[in-house]
CSV table of C-alpha atoms in Angstrom, one decimal:
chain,number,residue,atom,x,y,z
J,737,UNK,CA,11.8,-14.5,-16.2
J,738,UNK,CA,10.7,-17.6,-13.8
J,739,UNK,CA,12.4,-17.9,-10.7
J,740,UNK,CA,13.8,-21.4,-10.2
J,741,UNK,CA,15.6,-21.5,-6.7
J,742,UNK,CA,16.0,-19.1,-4.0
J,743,UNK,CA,19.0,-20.0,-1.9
J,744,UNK,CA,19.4,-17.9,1.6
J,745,UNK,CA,23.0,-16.5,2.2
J,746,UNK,CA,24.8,-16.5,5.5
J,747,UNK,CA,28.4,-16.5,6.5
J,748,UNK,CA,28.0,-20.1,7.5
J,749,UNK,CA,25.9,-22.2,4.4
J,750,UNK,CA,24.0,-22.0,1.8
J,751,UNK,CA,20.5,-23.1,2.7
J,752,UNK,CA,17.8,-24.0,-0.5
J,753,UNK,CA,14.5,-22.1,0.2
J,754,UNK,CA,10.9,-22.0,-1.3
J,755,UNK,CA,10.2,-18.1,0.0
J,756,UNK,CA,12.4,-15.4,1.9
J,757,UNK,CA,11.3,-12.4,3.7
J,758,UNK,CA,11.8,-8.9,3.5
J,759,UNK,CA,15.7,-8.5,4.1
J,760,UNK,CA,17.0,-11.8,3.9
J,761,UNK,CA,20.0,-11.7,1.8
J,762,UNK,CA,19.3,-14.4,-0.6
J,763,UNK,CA,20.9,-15.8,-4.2
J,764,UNK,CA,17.9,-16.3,-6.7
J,765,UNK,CA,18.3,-19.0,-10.1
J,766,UNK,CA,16.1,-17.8,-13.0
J,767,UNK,CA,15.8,-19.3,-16.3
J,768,UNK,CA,17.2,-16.0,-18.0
J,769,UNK,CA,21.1,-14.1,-17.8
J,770,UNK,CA,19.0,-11.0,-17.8
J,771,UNK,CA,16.8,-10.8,-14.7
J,772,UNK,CA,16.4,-7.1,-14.1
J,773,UNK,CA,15.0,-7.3,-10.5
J,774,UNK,CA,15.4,-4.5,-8.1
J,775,UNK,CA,15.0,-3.3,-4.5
J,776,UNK,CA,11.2,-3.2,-3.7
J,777,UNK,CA,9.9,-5.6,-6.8
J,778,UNK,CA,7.5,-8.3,-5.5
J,779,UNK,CA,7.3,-11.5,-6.5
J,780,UNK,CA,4.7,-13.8,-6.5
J,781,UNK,CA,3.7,-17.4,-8.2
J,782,UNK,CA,2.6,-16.7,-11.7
J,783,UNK,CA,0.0,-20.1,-11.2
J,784,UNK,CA,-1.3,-18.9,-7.8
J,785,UNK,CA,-2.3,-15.2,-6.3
J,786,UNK,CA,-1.5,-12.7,-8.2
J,787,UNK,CA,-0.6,-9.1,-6.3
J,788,UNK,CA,-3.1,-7.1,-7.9
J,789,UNK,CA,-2.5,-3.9,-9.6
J,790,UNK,CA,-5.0,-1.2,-9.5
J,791,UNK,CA,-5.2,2.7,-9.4
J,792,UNK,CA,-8.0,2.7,-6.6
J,793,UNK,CA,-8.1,1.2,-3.0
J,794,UNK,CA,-10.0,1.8,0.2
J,795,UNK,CA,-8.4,2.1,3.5
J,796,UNK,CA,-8.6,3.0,7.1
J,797,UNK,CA,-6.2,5.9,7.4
J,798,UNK,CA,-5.5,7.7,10.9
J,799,UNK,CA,-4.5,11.7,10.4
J,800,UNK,CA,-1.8,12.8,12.8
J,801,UNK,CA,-3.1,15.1,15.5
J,802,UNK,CA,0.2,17.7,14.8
J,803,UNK,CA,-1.0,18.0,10.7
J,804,UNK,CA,-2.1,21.2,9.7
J,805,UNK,CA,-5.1,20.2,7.5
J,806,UNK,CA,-8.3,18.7,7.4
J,807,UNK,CA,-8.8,15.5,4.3
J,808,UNK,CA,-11.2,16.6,2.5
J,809,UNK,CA,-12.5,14.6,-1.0
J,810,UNK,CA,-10.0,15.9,-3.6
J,811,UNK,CA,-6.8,16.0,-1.0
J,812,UNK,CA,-3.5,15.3,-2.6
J,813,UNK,CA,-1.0,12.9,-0.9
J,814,UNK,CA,2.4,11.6,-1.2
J,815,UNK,CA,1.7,8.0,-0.5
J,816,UNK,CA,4.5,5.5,0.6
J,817,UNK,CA,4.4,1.8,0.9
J,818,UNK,CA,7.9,-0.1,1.5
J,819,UNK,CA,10.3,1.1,-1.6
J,820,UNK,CA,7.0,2.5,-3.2
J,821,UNK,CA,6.2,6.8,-3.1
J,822,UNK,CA,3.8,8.2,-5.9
J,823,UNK,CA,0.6,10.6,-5.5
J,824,UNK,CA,-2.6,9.8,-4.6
J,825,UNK,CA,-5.9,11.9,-3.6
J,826,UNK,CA,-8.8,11.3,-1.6
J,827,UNK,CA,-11.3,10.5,-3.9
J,828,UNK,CA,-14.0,9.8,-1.6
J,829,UNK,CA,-14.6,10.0,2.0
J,830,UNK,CA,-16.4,7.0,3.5
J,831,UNK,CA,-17.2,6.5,7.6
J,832,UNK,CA,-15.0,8.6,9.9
J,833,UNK,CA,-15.1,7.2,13.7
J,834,UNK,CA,-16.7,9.3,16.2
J,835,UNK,CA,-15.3,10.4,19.6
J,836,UNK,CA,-17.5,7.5,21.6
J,837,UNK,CA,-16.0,5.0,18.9
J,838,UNK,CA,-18.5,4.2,16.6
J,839,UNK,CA,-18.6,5.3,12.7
J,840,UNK,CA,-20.6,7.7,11.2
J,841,UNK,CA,-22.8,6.6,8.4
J,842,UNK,CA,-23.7,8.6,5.5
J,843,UNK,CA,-21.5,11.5,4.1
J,844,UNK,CA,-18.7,12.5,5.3
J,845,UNK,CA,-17.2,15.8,4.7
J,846,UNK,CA,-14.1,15.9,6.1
J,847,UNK,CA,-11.3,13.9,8.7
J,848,UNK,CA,-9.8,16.5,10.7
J,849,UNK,CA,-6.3,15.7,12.4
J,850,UNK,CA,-6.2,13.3,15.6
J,851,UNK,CA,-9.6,11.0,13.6
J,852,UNK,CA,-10.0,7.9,11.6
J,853,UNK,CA,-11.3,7.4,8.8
J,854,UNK,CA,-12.4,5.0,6.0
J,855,UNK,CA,-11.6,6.3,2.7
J,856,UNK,CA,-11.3,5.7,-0.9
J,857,UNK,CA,-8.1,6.5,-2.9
J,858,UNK,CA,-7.1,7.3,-6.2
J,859,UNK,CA,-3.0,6.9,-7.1
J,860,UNK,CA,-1.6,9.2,-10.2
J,861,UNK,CA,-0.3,5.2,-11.9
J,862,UNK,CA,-0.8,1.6,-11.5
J,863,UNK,CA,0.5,0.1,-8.0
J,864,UNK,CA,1.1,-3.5,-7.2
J,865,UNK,CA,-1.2,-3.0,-3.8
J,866,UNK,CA,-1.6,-5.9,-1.2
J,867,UNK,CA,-4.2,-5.9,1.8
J,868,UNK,CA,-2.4,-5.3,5.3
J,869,UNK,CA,-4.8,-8.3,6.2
J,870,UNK,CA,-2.8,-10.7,3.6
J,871,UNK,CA,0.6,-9.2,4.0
J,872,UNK,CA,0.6,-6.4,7.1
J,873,UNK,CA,4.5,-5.4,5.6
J,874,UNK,CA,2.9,-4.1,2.1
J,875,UNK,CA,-0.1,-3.3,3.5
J,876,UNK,CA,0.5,0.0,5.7
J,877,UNK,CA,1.3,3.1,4.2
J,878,UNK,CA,2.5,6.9,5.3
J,879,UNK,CA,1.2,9.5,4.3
J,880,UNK,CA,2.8,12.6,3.8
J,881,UNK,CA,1.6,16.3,2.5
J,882,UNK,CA,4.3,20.0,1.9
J,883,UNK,CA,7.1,17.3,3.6
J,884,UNK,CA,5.9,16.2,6.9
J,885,UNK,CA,4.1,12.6,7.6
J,886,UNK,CA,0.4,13.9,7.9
J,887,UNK,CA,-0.9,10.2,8.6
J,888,UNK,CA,-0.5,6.5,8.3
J,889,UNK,CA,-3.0,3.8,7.5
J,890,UNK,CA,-4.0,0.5,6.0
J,891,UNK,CA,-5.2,-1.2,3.2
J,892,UNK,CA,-8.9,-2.7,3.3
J,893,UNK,CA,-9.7,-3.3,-0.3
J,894,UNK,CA,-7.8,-3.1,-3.8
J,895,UNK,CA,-10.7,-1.7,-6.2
J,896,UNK,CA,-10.9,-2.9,-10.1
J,897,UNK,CA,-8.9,-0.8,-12.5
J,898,UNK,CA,-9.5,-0.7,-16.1
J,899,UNK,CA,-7.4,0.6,-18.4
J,900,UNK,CA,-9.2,3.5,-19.8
């Protein structure tokens, strides 16, 4: 499906667009009767950047101080950006910040509630993922863990995925 025209909606006129933001009620002409877009899809220009799709990304993610448990490498998630929830874990842990502000170097072997970190996830399928430093909106994520929101952070790097 190619995207033609986006036209944004409002009680007064129809105004002819070239992008819309999140919520704007807007009319879109494709090139197809079927277009089979839903709440959350992303669209991009098919010649330009691409939102890249990956099973792995890095991120600086802040535990809650009221969460119950540490993150430790192997931690299971429910991750949610925008219209998007599915299950990562922690696959590796890499800085945390210290108390004085500065970040460790080396291993780390654990986040405990209240610290930062900088860690590497790993999602349970293929995500469209965006860095919070290209698009803040998609970039931030919640984290939540047995129901409650555990943590929040952003995205710092979308990491190659193969197929395999």
């Amino acid at each position: 499906m190619v995207i033609k025209g986006i036209s944004l909606q409002s009680s007064v006129s129809t105004e002819i667009v070239t992008e819309a933001s999140a919520g704007t009620l807007v009319e879109l002409t494709t090139n197809s009767e079927t277009t089979l877009v839903n709440v959350g899809d992303i669209g991009c220009d098919a010649k330009g950047d691409t939102v890249p799709v990956s099973t792995k990304f890095s991120a600086t993610v802040q535990l809650f101080p009221g969460s119950d448990k540490a993150m430790l490498p192997g931690s299971e998630y429910s991750l949610g950006i925008q219209s998007l929830t599915t299950t990562i874990a922690v696959e590796k842990l890499i800085s945390r910040q210290k108390d004085d502000g500065t970040w460790t170097k080396g291993m780390v072997k654990c986040v405990s509630p209240g610290q930062q970190a900088n860690v590497t996830f790993k999602l349970d399928k293929p995500a469209a993922l965006e860095l919070a430093s290209n698009v803040k909106a998609l970039g931030c994520f919640v984290l939540r863990q047995e129901g409650k929101t555990v943590g929040g952070g952003i995205i710092t790097d979308v990491l190659p995925w193969s197929r395999e």
